[in-house]
CSV table of C-alpha atoms in Angstrom, one decimal:
chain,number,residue,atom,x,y,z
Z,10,UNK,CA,60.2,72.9,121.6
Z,11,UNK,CA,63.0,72.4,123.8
Z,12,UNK,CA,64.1,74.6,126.2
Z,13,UNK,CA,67.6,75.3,124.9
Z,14,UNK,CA,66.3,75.3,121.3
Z,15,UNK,CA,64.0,78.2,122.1
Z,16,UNK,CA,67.4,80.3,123.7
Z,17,UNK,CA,69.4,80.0,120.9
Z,18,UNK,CA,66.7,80.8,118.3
Z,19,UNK,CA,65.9,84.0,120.1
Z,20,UNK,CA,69.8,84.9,120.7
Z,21,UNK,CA,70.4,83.8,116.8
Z,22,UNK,CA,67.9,86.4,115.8
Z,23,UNK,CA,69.6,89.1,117.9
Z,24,UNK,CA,72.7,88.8,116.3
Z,25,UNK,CA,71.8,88.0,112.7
Z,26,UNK,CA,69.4,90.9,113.2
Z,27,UNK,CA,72.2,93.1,114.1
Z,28,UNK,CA,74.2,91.8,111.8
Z,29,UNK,CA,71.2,92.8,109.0
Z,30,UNK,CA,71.6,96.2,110.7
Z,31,UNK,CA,75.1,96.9,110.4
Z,32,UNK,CA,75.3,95.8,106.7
Z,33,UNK,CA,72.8,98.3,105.7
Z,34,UNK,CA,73.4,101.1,108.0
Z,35,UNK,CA,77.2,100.7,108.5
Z,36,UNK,CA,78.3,100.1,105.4
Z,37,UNK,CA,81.9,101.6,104.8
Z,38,UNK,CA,82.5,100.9,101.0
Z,39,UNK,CA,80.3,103.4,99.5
Z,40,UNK,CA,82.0,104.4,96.2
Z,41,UNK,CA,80.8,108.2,97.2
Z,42,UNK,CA,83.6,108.4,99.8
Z,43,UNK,CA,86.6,107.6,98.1
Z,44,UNK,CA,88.5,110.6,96.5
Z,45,UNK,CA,88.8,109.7,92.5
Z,46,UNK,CA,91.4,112.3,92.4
Z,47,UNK,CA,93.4,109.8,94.3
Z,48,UNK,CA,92.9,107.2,91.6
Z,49,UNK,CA,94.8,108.8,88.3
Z,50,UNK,CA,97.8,111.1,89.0
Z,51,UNK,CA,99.8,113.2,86.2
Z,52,UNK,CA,102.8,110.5,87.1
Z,53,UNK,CA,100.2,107.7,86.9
Z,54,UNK,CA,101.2,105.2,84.1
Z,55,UNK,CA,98.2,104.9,81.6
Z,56,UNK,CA,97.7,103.1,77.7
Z,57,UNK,CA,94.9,102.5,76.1
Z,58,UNK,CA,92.0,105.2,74.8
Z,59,UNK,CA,93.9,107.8,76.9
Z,60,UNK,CA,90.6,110.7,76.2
Z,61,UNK,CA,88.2,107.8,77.3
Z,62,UNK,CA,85.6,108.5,79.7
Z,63,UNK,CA,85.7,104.8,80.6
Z,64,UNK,CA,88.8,104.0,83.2
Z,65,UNK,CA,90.6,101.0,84.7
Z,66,UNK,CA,92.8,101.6,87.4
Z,67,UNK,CA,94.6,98.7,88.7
Z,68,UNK,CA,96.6,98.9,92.5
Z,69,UNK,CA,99.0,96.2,92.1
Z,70,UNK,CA,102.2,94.7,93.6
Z,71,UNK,CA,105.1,92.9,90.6
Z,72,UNK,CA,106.1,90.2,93.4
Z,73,UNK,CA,102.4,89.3,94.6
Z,74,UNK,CA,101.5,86.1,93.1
Z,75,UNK,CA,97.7,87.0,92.9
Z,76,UNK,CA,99.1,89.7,90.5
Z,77,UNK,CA,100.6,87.3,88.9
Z,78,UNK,CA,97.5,85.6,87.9
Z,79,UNK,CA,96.0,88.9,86.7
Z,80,UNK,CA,98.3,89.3,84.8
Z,81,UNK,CA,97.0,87.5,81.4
Z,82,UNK,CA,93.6,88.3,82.1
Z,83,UNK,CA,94.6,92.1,82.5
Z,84,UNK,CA,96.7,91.6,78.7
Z,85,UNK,CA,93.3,89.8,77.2
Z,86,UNK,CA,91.0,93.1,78.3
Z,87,UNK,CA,93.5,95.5,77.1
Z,88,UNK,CA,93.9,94.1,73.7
Z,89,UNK,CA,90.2,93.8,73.6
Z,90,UNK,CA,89.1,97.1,75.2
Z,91,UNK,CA,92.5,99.1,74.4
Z,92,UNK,CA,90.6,101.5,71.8
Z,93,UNK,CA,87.2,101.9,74.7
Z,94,UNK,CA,89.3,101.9,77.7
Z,95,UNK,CA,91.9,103.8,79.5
Z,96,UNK,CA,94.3,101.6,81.5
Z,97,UNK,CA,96.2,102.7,84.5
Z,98,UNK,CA,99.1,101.1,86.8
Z,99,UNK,CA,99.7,102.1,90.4
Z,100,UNK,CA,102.5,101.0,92.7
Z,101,UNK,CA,101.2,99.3,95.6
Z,102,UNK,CA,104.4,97.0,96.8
Z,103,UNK,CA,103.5,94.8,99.9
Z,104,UNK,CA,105.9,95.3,103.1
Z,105,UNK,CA,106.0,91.2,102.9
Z,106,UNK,CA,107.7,91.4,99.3
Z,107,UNK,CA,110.9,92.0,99.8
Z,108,UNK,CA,111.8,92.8,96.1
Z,109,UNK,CA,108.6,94.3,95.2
Z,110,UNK,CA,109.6,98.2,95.6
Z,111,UNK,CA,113.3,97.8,93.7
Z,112,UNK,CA,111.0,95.9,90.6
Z,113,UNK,CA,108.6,99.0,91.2
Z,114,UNK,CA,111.8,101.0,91.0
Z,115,UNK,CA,112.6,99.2,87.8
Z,116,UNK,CA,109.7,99.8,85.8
Z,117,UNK,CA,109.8,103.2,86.1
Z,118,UNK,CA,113.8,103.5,85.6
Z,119,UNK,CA,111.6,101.7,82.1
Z,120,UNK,CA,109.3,104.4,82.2
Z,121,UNK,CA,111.9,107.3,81.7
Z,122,UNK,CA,113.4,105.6,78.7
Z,123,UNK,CA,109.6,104.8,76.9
Z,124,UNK,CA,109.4,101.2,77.9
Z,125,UNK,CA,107.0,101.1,81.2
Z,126,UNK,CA,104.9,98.7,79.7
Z,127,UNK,CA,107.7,96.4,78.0
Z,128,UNK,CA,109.1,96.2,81.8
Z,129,UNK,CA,105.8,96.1,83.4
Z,130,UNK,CA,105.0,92.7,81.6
Z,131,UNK,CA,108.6,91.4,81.8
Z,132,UNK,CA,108.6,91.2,85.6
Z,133,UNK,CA,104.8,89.6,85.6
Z,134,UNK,CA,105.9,87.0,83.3
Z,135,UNK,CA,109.3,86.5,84.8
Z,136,UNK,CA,108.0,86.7,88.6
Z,137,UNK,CA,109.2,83.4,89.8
Z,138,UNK,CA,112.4,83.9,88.4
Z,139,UNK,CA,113.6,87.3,90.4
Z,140,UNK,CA,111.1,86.9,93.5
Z,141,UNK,CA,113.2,85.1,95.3
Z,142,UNK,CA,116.7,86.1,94.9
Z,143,UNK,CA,118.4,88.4,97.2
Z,144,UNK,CA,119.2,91.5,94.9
Z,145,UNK,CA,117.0,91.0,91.7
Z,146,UNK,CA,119.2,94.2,90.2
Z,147,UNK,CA,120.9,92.4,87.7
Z,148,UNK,CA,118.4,90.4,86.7
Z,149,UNK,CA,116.2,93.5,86.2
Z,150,UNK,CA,118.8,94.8,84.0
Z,151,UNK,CA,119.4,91.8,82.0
Z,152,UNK,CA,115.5,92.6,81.6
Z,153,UNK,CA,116.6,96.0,80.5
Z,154,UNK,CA,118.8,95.1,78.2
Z,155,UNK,CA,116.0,92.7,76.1
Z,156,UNK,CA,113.8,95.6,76.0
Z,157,UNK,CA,116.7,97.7,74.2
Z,158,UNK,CA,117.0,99.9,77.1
Z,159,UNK,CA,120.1,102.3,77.9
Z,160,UNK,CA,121.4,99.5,80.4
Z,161,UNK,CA,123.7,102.0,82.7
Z,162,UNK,CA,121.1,104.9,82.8
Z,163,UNK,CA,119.2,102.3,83.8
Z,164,UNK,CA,121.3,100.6,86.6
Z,165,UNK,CA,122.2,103.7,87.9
Z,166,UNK,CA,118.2,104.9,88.6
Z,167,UNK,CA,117.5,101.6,89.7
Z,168,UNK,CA,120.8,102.2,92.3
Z,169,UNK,CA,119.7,105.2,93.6
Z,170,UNK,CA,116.1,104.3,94.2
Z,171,UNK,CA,115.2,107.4,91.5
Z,172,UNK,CA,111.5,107.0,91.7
Z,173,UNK,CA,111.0,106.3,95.2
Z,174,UNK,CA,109.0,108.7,96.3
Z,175,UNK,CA,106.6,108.5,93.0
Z,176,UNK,CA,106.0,105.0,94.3
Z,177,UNK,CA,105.1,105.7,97.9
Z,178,UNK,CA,102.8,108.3,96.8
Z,179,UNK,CA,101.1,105.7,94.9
Z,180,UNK,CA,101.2,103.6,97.8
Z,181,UNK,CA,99.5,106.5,99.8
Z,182,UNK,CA,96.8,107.4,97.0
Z,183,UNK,CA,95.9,103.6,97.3
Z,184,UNK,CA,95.6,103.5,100.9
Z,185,UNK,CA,93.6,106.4,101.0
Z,186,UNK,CA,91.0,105.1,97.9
Z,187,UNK,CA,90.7,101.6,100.6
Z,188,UNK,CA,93.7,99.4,99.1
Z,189,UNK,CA,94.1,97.0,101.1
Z,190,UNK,CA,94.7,93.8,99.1
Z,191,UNK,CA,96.4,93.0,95.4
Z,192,UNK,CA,95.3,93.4,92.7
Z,193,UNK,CA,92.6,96.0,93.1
Z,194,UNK,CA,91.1,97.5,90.7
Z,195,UNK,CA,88.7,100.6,90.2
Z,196,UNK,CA,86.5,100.2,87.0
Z,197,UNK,CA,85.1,104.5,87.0
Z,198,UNK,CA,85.6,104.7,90.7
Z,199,UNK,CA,83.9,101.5,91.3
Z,200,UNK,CA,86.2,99.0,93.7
Z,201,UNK,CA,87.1,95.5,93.0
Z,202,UNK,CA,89.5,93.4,95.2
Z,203,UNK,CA,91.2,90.4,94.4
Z,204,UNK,CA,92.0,88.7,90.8
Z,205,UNK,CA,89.0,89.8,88.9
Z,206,UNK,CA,87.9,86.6,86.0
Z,207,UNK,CA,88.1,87.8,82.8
Z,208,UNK,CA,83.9,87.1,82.1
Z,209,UNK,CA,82.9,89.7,85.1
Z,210,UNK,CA,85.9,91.8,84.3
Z,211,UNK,CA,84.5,92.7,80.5
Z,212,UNK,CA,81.0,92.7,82.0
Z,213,UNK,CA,81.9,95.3,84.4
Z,214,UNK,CA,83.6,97.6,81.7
Z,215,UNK,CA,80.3,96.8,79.5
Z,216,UNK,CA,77.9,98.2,82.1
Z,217,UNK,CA,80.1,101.1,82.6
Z,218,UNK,CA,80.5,101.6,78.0
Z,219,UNK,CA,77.0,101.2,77.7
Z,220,UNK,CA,76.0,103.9,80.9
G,1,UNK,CA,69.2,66.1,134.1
G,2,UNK,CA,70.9,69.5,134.4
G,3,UNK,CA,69.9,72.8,132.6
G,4,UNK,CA,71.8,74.5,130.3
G,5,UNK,CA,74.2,77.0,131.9
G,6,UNK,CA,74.6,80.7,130.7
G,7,UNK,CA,78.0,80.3,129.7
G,8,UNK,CA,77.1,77.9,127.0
G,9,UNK,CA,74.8,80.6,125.3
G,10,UNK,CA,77.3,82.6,126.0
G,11,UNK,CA,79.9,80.7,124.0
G,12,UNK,CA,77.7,80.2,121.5
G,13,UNK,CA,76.8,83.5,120.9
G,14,UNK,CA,80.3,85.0,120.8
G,15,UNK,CA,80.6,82.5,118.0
G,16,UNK,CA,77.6,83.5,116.2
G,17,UNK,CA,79.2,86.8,116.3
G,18,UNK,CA,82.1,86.4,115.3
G,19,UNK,CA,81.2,84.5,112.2
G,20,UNK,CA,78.4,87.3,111.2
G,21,UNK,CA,81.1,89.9,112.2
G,22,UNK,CA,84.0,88.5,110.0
G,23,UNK,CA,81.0,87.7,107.2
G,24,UNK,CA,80.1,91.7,107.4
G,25,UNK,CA,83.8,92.8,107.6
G,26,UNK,CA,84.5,90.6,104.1
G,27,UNK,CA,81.4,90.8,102.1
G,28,UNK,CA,79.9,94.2,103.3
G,29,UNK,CA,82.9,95.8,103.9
G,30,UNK,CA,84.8,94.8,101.3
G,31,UNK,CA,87.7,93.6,103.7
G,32,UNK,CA,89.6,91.1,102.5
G,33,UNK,CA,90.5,88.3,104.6
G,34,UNK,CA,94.2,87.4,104.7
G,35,UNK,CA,95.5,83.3,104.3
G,36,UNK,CA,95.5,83.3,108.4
G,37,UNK,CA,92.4,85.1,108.8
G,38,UNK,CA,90.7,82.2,106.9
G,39,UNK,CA,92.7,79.6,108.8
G,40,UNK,CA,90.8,81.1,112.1
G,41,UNK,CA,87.4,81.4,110.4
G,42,UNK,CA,87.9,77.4,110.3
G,43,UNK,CA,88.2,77.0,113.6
G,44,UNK,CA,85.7,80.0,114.8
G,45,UNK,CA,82.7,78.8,112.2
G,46,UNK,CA,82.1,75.3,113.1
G,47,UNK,CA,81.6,76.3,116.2
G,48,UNK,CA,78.2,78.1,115.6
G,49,UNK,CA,77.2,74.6,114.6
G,50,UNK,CA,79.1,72.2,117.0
G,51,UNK,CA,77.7,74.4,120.0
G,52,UNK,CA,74.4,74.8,118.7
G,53,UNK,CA,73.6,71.2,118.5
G,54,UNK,CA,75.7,70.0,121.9
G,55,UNK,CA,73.0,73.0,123.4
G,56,UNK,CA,69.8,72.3,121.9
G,57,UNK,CA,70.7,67.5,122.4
G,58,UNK,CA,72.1,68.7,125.6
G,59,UNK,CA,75.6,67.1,124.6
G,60,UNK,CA,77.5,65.6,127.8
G,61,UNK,CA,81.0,66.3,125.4
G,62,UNK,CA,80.2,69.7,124.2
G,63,UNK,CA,83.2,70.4,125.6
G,64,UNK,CA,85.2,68.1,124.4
G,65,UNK,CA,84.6,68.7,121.0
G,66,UNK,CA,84.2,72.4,121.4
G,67,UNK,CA,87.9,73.1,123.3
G,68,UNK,CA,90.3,72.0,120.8
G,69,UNK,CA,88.3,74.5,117.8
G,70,UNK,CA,88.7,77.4,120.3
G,71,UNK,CA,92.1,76.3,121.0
G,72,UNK,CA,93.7,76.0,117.9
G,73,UNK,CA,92.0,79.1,117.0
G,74,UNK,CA,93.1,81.4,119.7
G,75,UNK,CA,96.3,80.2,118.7
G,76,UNK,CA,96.6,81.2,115.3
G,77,UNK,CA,95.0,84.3,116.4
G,78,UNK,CA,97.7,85.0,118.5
G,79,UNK,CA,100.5,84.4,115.9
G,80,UNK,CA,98.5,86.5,113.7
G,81,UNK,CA,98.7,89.0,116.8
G,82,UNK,CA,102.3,88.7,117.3
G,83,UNK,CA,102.7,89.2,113.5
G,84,UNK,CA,101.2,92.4,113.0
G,85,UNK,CA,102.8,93.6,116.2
G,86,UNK,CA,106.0,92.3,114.4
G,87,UNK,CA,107.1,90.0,116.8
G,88,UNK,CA,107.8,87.4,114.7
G,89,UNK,CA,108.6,86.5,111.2
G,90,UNK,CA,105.6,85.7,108.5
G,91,UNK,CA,105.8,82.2,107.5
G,92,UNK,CA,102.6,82.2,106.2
G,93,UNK,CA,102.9,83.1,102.1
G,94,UNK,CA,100.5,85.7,100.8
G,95,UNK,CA,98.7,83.8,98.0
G,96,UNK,CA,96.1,86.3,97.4
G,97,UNK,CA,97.4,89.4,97.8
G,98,UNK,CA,96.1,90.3,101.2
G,99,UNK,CA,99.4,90.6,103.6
G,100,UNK,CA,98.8,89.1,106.9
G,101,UNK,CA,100.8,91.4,108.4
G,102,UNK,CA,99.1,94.4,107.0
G,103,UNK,CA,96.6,96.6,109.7
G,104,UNK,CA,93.6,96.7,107.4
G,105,UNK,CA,91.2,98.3,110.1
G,106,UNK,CA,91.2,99.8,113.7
G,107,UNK,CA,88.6,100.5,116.2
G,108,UNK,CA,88.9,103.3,118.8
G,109,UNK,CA,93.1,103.4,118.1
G,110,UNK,CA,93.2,99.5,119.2
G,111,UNK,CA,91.2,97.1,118.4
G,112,UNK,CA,92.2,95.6,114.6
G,113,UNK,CA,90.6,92.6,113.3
G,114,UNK,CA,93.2,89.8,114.3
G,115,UNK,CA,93.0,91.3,118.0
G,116,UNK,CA,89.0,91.2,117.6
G,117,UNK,CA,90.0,87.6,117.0
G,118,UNK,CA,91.9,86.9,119.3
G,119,UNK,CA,89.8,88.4,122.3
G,120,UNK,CA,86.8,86.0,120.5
G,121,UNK,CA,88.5,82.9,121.4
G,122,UNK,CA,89.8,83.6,124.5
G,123,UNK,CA,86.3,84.5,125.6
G,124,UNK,CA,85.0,81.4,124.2
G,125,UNK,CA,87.5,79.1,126.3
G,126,UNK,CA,86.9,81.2,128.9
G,127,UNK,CA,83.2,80.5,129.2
G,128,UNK,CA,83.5,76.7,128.0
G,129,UNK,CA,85.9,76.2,130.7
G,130,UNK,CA,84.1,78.1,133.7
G,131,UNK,CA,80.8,75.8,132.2
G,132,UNK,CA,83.0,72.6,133.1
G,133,UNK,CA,84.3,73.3,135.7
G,134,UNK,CA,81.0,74.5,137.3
G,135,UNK,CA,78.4,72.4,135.8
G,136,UNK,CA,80.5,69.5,135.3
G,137,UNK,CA,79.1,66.7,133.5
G,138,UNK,CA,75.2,66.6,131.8
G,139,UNK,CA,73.8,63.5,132.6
C-alpha cells in the first residue's frame, strides 16, 4: 500500500476515533441537565388536556418562516391530541426579526382579552403579510378587530410594550433549557429542534402516552 | 518523484476535523447549523475528499483544486465572523430558524463556532500555501 495511503488511514482513524470519543463521553444534550421548571411557567400560554401528564412545549418565533411551516402541522396534532396532550407557547423572537417581539407583544395584548390563541394563529397564517412592513401595529389591530377584540385596549398594550418583560423571560427560560433554533419543541422534557413532520411528531407523543 | 510533505497531512487532517467536529456539534450536540454555517461545510467537506485522493495519487494540482474551496470558505467564515461581531448587516435570510447571527456556543470566553471556522480555513491555506511554495511541483 502506498506510502501516503498508509498516513492518512492512520491520521483518519485518530480523528474519527476521537471524534467516537467525544460523541459518547462529551455529549452536552442530556435531557437530565435541563431544568423542566424552565419549560412551563404560571404566565406560560397552554390549551389542550391542561391536567395531562403528557406535555408539548413549543419555543417559537411569529416572524420565523420555519415557524411558519409548523404551523399546520402543530394545528393537525392539537386537534388530534388536544384531549391526551397539554400544549404550550413560549416567546422566543429572533434578534434578526425585526417585528417578531411587537407580534409577540400582540398576542399577549390577545391573551388579556381571552383570545391568545385566535391571535396566535392569525399572525402564523398572515406572516407574509406583516413581516415585512415597517410598523405591523395596525395591521395587528386590524387583526384584533376580526377576532372581536377591545381594539383601543388593545392598541394601547401593544403601544406600551405591556408584556415585555413576560416575553424576555420566556426568551431567558428558552435559552437556559438549550434554545437555540425555531421552532423547538420539548415533548416531556425531551428536545426537538427544527420543524418537526407530523409522522415523528405523533410518534413521539405515542411513545411518551403509551410510557 | 517527491514525497508527500507534512503540510499536506496537515491540511488534510484539519479538514477531517473540521467535518467530524461540525458533524459532532449538529448531530451529537444537537446544534443546529445556521444557512451560512452550511454554506462553509460545502466548501470545508469536499475537502476531506479532494485532499485525500491528490495525497494518496500524489496529485501535481492538489493545490489548485484545493485553494479556491479553502478560499471561498474562509471567506464566508469571515462574513459569518464579522456578523456575529455585528459588523455588518445579515443579508443572509434565516430559512430555518437558526439566526446566523446568534452565539450558539463558546469555548474558554472566545472561541464560538464560526470563529472555530474561520481559524480552520485559514490554517488550511496556510499549510497548502507553505506546501507550494516549498515543495513546489510533484513530478
Amino acid at each position: 500500500m502506498a506510502r501516503e495511503f498508509k498516513i492518512l488511514l492512520g491520521l483518519g482513524a485518530i480523528v474519527v476515533a476521537g471524534g467516537v470519543l467525544l460523541a459518547i463521553y462529551a455529549n452536552p444534550n442530556s435531557p437530565t441537565t435541563i431544568d423542566e421548571s424552565k419549560l412551563v411557567t404560571a404566565s406560560s400560554s397552554v390549551r389542550g388536556n391542561t391536567g395531562s401528564s403528557v406535555t408539548v412545549v413549543e419555543f417559537a418565533d411569529f416572524q420565523c418562516p420555519a415557524c411558519g411551516v409548523a404551523h399546520p402541522i402543530n394545528q393537525r396534532v392539537y386537534d388530534e391530541y388536544k384531549d391526551k396532550v397539554k400544549f404550550v407557547y413560549r416567546h422566543f423572537p429572533l434578534s434578526t426579526h425585526r417585528n417578531a417581539p411587537v407580534a409577540a407583544e400582540a398576542a399577549e395584548a390577545a391573551k388579556a382579552q381571552g383570545k391568545f390563541w385566535e391571535m396566535h394563529d392569525k399572525l402564523f397564517e398572515t406572516q407574509k403579510e406583516w413581516s415585512d412592513l415597517a410598523d405591523p401595529r395596525d395591521k395587528f389591530a386590524e387583526y384584533a378587530g376580526s377576532l372581536g377584540l377591545n381594539v383601543e385596549t388593545f392598541k394601547a398594550d401593544v403601544q406600551a410594550n405591556k408584556y415585555a418583560r413576560l416575553i424576555s423571560q420566556d426568551y431567558a427560560d428558552g435559552e437556559s433549557v438549550r434554545v437555540n433554533a425555531t421552532p423547538t419543541y420539548y415533548i416531556n422534557g425531551k428536545k426537538f429542534a427544527g420543524v418537526l413532520p407530523y409522522d415523528q411528531f405523533v410518534d413521539e407523543i405515542g411513545k411518551v402516552i403509551e410510557k | 518523484m517527491k514525497k508527500t510533505s507534512w503540510y499536506l497531512y496537515a491540511a488534510w487532517a484539519m479538514a477531517l476535523i473540521a467535518t467530524v467536529t461540525s458533524l459532532y456539534l449538529s448531530d451529537v450536540a444537537k446544534i443546529p447549523p445556521c444557512n451560512l454555517c452550511w454554506y462553509q461545510r460545502i466548501f470545508m467537506y469536499p475537502l476531506v475528499i479532494i485532499l485525500g485522493v491528490g495525497i494518496a495519487s500524489r496529485d501535481a494540482l492538489i493545490h489548485k483544486y484545493a485553494m479556491p474551496f479553502a478560499l471561498l470558505g474562509g471567506l464566508v467564515a469571515l462574513y459569518h465572523n464579522l456578523l456575529q461581531w455585528k459588523l455588518v448587516p445579515s443579508v443572509v435570510e434565516c430559512s430555518i430558524g437558526v439566526p446566523c447571527d446568534q452565539v450558539q456556543a463558546v469555548w474558554f470566553g472566545l472561541f464560538t463556532i464560526p470563529l472555530l471556522s474561520l481559524i480552520a480555513f485559514i490554517l488550511l491555506l496556510i499549510f497548502l500555501i507553505i506546501d507550494k511554495k516549498m515543495y513546489g511541483a510533484r513530478v
